Short mmCIF file of C-alpha atoms in Angstrom, two decimals:
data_model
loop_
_atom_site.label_atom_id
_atom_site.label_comp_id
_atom_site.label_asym_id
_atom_site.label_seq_id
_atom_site.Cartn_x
_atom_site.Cartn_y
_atom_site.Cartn_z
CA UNK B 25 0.00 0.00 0.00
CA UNK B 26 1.02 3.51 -0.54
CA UNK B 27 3.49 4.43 2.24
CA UNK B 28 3.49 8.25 0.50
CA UNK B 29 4.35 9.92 -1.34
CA UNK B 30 11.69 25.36 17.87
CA UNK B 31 10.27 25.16 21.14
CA UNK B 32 12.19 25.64 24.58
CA UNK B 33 9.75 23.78 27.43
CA UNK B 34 12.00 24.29 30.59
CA UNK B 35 11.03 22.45 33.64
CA UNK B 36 7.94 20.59 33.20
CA UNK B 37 5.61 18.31 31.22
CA UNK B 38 2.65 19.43 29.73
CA UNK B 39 0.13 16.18 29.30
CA UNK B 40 -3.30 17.23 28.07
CA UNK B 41 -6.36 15.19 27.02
CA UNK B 42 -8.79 16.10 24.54
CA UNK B 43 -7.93 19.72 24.22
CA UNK B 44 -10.01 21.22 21.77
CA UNK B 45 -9.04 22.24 18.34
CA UNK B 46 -9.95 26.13 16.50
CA UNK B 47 -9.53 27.65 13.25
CA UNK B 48 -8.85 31.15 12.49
CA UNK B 49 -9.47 33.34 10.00
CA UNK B 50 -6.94 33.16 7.26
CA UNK B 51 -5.97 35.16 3.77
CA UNK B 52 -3.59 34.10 1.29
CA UNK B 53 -2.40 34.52 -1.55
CA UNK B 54 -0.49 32.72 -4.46
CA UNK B 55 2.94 34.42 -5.21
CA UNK B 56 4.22 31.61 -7.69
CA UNK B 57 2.45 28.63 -10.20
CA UNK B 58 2.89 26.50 -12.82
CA UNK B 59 5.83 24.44 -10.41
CA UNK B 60 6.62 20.64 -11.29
CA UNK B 61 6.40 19.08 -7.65
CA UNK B 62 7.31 21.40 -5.67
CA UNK B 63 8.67 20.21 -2.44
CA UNK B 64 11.51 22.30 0.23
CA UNK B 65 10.93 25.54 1.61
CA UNK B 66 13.35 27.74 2.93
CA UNK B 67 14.50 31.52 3.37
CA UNK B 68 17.97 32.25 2.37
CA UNK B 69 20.70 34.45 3.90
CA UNK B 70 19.69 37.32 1.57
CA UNK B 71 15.62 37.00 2.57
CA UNK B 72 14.90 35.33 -0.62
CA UNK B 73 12.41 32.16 -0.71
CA UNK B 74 13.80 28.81 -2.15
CA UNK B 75 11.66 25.99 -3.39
CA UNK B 76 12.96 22.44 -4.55
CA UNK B 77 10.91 21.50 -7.40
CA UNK B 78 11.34 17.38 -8.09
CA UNK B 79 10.42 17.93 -11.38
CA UNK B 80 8.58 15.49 -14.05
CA UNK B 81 10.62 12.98 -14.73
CA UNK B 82 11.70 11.83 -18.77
CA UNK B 83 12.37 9.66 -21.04
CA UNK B 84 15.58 8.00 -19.66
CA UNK B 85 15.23 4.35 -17.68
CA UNK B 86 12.68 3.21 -15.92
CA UNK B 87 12.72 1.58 -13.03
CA UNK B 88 8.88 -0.17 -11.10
CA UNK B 89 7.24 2.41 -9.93
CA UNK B 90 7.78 2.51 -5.71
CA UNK B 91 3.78 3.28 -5.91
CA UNK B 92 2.93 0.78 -8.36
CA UNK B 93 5.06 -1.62 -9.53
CA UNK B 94 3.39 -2.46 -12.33
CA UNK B 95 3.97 0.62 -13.91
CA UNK B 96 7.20 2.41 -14.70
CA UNK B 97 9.20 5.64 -13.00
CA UNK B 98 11.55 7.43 -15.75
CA UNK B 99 14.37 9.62 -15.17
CA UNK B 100 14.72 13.13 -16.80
CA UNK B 101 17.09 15.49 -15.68
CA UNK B 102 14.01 18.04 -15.03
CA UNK B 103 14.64 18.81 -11.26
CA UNK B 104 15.01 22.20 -10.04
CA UNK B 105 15.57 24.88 -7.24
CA UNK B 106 13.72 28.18 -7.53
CA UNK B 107 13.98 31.57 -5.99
CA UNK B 108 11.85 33.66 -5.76
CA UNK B 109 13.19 37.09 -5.20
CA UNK B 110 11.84 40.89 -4.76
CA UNK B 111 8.69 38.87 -6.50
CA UNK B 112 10.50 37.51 -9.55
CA UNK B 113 10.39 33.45 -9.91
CA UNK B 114 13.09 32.00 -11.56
CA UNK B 115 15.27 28.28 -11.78
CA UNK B 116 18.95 29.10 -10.32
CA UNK B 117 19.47 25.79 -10.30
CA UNK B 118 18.53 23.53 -13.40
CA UNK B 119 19.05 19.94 -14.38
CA UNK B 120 18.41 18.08 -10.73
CA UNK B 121 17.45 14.50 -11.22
CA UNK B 122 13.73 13.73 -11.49
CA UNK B 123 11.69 10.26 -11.77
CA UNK B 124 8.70 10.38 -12.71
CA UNK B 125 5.46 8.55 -14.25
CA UNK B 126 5.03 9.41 -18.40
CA UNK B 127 2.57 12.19 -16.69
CA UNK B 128 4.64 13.23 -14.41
CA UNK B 129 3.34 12.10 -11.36
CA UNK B 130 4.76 9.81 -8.20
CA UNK B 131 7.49 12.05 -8.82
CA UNK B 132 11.10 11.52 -7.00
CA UNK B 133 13.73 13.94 -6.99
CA UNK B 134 15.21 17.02 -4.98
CA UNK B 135 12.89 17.10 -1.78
CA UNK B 136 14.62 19.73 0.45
CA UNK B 137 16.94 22.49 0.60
CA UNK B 138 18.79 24.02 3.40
CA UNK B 139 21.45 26.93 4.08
CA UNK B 140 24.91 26.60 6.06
CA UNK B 141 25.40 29.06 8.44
CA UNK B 142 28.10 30.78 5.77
CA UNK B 143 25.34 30.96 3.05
CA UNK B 144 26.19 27.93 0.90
CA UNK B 145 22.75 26.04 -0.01
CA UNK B 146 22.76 22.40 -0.06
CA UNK B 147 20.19 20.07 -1.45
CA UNK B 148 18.73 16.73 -0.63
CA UNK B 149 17.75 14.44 -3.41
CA UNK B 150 15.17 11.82 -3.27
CA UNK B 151 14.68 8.15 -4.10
CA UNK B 152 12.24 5.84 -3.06
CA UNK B 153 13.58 2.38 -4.00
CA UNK B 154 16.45 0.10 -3.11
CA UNK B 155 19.34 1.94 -3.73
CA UNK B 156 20.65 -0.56 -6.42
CA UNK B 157 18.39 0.76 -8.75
CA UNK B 158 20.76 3.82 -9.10
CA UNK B 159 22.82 1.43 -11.10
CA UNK B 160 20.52 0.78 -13.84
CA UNK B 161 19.34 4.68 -14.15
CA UNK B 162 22.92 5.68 -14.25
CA UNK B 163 22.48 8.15 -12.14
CA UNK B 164 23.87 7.95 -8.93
CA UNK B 165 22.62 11.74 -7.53
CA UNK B 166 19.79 10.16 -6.34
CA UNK B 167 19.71 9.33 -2.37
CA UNK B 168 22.57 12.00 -1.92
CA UNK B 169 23.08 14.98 -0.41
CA UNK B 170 24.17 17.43 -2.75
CA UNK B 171 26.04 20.95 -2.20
CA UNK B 172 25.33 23.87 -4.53
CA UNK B 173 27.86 25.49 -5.94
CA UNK B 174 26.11 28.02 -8.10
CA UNK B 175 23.06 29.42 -8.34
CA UNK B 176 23.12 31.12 -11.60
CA UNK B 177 20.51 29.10 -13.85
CA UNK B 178 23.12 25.98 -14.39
CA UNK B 179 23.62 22.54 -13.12
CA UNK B 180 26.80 23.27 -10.89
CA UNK B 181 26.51 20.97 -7.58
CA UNK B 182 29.03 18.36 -6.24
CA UNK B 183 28.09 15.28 -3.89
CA UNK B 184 28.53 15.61 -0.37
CA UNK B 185 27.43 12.18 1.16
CA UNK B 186 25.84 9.33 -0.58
CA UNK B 187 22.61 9.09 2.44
CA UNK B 188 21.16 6.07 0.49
CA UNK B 189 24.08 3.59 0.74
CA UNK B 190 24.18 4.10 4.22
CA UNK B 191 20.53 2.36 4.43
CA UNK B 192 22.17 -0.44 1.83
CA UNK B 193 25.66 -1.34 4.29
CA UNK B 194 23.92 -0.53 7.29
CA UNK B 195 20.18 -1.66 7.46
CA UNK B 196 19.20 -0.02 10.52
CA UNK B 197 16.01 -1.04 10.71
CA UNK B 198 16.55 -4.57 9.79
CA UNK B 199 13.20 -4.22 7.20
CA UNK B 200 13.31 -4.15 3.22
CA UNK B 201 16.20 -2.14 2.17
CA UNK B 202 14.07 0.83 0.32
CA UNK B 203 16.06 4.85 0.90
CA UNK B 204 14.16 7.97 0.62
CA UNK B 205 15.73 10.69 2.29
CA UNK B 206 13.12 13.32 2.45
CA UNK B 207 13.79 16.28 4.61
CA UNK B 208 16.75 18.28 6.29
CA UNK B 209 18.20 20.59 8.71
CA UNK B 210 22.02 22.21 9.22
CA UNK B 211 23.05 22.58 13.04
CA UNK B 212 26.30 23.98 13.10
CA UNK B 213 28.31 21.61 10.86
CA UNK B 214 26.15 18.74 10.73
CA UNK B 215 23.33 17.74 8.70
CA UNK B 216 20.23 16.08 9.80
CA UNK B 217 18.41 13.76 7.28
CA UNK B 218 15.70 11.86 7.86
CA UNK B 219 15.08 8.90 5.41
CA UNK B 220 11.51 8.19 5.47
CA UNK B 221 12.39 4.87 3.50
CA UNK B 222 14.28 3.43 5.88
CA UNK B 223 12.61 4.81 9.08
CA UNK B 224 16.00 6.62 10.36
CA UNK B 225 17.49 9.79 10.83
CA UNK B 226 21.16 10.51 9.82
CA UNK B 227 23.85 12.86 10.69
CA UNK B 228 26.09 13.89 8.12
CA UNK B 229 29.52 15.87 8.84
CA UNK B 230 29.59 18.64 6.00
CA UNK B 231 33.27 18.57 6.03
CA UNK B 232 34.13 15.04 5.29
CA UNK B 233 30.43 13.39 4.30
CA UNK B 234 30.84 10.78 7.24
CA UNK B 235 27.47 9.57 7.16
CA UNK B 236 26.88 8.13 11.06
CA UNK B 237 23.10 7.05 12.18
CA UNK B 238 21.24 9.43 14.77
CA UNK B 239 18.05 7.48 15.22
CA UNK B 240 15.61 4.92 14.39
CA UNK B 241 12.04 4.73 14.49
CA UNK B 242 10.54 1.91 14.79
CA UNK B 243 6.92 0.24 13.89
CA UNK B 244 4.08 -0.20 16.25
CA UNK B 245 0.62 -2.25 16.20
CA UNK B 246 -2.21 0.08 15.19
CA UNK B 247 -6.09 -1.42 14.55
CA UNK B 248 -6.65 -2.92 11.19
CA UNK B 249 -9.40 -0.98 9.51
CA UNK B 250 -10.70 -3.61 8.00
CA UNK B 251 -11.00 -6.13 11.00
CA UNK B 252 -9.24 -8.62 12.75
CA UNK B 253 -5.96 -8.35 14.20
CA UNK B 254 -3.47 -5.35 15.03
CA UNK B 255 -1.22 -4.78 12.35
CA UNK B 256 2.30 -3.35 12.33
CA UNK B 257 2.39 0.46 10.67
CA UNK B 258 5.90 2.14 9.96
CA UNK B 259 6.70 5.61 11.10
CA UNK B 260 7.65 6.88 7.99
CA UNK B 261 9.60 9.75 9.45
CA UNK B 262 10.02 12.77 6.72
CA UNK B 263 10.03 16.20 8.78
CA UNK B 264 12.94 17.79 10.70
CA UNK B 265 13.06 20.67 12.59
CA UNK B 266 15.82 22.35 14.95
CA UNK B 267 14.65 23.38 18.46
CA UNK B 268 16.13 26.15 19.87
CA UNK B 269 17.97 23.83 22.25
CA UNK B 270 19.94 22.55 19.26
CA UNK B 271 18.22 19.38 19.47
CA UNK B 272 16.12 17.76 16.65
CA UNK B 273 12.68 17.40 16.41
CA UNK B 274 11.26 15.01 14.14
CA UNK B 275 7.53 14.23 12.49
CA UNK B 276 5.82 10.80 10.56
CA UNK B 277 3.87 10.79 7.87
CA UNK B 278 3.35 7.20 9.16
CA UNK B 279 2.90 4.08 7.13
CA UNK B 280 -0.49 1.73 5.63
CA UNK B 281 -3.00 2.23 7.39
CA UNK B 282 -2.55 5.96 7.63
CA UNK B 283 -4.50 5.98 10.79
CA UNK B 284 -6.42 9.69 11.52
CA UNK B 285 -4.59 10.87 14.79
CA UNK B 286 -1.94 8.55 14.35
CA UNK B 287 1.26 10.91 13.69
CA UNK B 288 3.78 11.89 16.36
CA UNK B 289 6.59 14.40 16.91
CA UNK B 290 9.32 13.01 18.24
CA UNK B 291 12.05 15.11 20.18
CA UNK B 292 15.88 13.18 19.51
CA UNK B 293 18.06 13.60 22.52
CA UNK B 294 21.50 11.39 22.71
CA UNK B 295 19.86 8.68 19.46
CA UNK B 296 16.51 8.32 21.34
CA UNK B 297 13.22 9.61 19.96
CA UNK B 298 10.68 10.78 23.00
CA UNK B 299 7.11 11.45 21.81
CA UNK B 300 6.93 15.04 22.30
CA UNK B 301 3.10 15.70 20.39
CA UNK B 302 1.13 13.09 18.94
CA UNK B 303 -2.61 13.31 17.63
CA UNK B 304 -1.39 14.39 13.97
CA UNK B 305 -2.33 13.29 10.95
CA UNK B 306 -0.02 12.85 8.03
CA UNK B 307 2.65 15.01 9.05
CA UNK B 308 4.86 16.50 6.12
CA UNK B 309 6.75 19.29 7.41
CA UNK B 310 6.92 20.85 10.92
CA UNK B 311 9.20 23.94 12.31
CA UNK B 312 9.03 26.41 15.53
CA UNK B 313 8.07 29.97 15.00
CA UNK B 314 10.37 32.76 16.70
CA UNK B 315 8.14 32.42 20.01
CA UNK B 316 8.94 28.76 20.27
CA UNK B 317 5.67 27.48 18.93
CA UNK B 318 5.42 24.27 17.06
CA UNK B 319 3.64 24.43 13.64
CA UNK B 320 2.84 20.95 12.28
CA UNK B 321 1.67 20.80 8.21
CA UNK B 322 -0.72 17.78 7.92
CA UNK B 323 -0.56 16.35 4.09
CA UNK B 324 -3.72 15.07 4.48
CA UNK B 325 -6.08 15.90 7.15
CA UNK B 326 -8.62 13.12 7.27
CA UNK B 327 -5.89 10.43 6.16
CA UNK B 328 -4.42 8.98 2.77
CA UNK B 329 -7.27 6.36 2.69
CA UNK B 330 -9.81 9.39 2.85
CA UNK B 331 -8.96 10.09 -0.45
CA UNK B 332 -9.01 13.29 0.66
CA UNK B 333 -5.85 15.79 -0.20
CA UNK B 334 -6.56 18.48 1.51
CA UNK B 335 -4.20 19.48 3.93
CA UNK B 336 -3.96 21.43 7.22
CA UNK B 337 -1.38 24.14 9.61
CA UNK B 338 -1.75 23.56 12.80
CA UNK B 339 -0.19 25.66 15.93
CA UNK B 340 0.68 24.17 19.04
CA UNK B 341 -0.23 26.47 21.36
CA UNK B 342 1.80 27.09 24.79
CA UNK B 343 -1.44 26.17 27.06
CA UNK B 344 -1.43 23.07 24.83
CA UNK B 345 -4.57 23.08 22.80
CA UNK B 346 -4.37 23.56 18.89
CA UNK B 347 -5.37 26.21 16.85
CA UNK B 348 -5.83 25.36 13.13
CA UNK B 349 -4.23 28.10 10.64
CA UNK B 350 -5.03 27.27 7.41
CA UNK B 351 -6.96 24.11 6.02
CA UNK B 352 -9.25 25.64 3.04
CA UNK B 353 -7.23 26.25 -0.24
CA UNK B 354 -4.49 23.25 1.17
CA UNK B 355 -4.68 20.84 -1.27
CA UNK B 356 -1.66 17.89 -0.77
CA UNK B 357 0.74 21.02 0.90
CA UNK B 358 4.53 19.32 1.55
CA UNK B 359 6.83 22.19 3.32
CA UNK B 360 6.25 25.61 4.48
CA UNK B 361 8.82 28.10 6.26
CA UNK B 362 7.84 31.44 8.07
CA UNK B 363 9.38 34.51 6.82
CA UNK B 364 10.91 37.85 8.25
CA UNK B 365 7.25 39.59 8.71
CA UNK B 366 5.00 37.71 10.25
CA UNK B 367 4.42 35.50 6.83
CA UNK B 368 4.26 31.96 6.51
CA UNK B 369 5.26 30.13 2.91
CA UNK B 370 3.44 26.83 1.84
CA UNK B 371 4.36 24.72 -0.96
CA UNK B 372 0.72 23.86 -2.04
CA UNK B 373 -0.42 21.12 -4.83
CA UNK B 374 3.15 19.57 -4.03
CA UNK B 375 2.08 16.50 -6.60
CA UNK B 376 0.95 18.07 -9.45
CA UNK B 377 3.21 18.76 -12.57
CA UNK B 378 3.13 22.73 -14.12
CA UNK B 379 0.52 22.81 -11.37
CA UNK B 380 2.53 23.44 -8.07
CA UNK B 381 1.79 27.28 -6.10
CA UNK B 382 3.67 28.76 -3.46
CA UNK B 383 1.36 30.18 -1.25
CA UNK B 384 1.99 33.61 1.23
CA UNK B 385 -0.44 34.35 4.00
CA UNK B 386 -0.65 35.96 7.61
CA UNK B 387 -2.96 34.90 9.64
CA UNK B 388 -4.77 36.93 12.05
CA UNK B 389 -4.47 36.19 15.69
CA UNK B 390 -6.55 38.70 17.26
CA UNK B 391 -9.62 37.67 15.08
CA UNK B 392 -12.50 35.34 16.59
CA UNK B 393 -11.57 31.65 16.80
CA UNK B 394 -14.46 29.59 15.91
CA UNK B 395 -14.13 25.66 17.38
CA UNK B 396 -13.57 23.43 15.22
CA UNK B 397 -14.42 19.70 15.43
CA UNK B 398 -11.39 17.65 15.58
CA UNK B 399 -11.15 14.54 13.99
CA UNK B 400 -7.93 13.47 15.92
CA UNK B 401 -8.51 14.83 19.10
CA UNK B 402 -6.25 12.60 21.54
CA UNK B 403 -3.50 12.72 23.98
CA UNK B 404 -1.14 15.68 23.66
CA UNK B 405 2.27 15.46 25.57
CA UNK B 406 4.75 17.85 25.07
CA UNK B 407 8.12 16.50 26.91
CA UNK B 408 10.62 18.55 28.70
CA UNK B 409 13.45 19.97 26.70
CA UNK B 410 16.57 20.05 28.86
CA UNK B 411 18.06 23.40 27.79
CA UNK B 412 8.36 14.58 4.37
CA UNK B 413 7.89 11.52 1.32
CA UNK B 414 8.96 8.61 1.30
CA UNK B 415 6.38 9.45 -1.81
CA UNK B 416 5.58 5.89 -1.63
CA UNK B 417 6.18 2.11 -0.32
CA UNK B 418 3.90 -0.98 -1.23
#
């Protein structure tokens, strides 16, 4: 089945039950379109927004589709990373890796971006399969962490660490051996990756590409929605975030059956994972806003087996309940970042090929809330701090 496609609490725990859910008013507007996949978010050292497109695939091999496998993925070289600067859109960086269906969906390809702290972007590239497929593609960009080296319209990048043979030598979770590193973030030196393939997070030293494992998440029993036993559902892990402790915060999209409520946030201390939220749905991205509030982007509200796309920002509020931000106009949203004035950025129709917006809005928080039913209403624990996609799996 389809497998798809910071916050300083000093002291105490917070543990809340059935804390109620509202919406607030929300405006927004579309500030770029006609994007193949778009996927990353992030705000550069000169203020400018960057967006990883994973383009639309081509005409070069095919391998079975991670989604489907009796259909086909093919590579193009059709991947991208966009800036969008004093309003203009354009590529800066052109000829990325992409895999994609003949119609450009299921697509695989640059998922992420991220800045050092000199400037220097770096981007992480996608892949959704065992990594020995690389050698029949003849491409071997794919599963890697890549470092930019120009952003002037060209296809100037060098390799950094190869993330996906890690998940082939090491096999930390002991299941198939299937890499899709999905999302990143730079702490000093070091990048995080999480590989929401192989249910891990990695560390990666920028200076030498020693690729060392940081955490694993493992499966649990959830109800079978169709009767009869519990049945073991992957975390799927595919959002990082950096709390202001320097720690790293982590979110699953989870695995078949996509349960409604069944998403967690995970706080990684010394290789563990802690729960620190649960109650999500379909987490794709999360982050902390410069008051140390946890947003959480749900890819699909109701659940993949809804059928249902349409997506949801959530706040974490301090007192612990949730306020939802934006839901209407969120159709299959993978990343957002907040800007310098109060705006928030959301990569919206992140599946859809010369379809793909980037979305601006401010939300206001002095307007009325108006409750909201909550559909995952459940136990909300939010642990002391001391100081995606995978796209697809069958």
């Amino acid at each position: 089945m389809l497998k798809h496609l910071t916050f300083a609490t000093i002291g105490a725990t917070i543990v809340a039950l059935g804390l109620g859910n509202t919406a607030l008013a929300a405006t927004f507007e579309i500030i770029a379109s006609d994007l193949d996949n778009p996927r990353g978010l992030t705000i550069g050292s000169n203020g400018s927004l960057y967006i990883t497109e994973a383009g639309r695939g081509g005409t070069g091999p095919c391998i079975p589709s991670p989604a489907n496998p009796t259909a086909s993925v093919c590579y193009g070289s059709t991947g991208a990373l966009t800036r969008i600067e004093n309003g203009t859109v354009s590529r800066v960086v052109t000829g990325l890796p992409s895999l994609a269906a003949p119609d450009g969906s299921e697509a695989l390809g640059v998922h992420d971006v991220a800045f050092d702290s000199t400037g220097r972007p770096y981007v992480l590239v996608g892949l959704g399969s065992n990594p020995a497929v690389r050698s029949t593609l003849g491409v071997l960009e794919f599963g890697q962490l890549l470092k930019i080296n120009a952003l002037n319209g060209g296809s100037d990048w060098a390799t950094i660490a190869d993330v996906s043979v890690f998940r082939q030598s090491e096999h930390p979770d002991r299941g198939e051996v299937d890499s899709n590193p999905y999302s990143f973030v730079i702490q000093n030196n070091t990048a995080y990756i999480a590989d929401a393939g192989a249910n891990d997070l990695l560390k990666v030293n920028l200076d030498n590409g020693e690729v060392d494992l940081a955490a694993v998440f493992d499966s649990r029993l959830v109800t079978n929605p169709f009767g009869g036993s519990d049945i073991p559902m992957q975390s799927v892990p595919n959002a990082v975030a950096s709390g202001s402790d320097d720690t790293v915060y982590v979110g699953e999209l989870t695995g078949f059956p996509f349960p409604v409520g069944g998403a967690r946030v995970y706080r990684v201390a010394d290789g563990v994972p802690e729960v620190f939220a649960e109650g999500f749905t379909n987490i794709i991205d999360l982050d902390f806003d410069s008051n140390g509030n946890l947003h959480v982007l749900e890819y699909a509200t109701d659940g993949l087996l809804s059928g249902d796309l349409t997506g949801a920002l959530i706040r974490l509020n301090p007192d612990g309940t949730r306020t939802t931000l934006l839901k209407e106009g969120l159709f299959a949203p993978t990343s957002f970042t907040f800007g310098d004035s109060g705006d928030i950025f959301i990569a919206n129709r992140g599946i859809a090929v010369g379809q793909g917006e980037i979305i601006r809005f401010n939300y206001d928080d002095d307007s009325e809330s108006v409750p909201e039913p909550s559909s995952w209403i459940g136990l909300l624990a939010i642990a002391s701090v001391g100081g995606f996609l995978k796209v697809s799996r069958r």
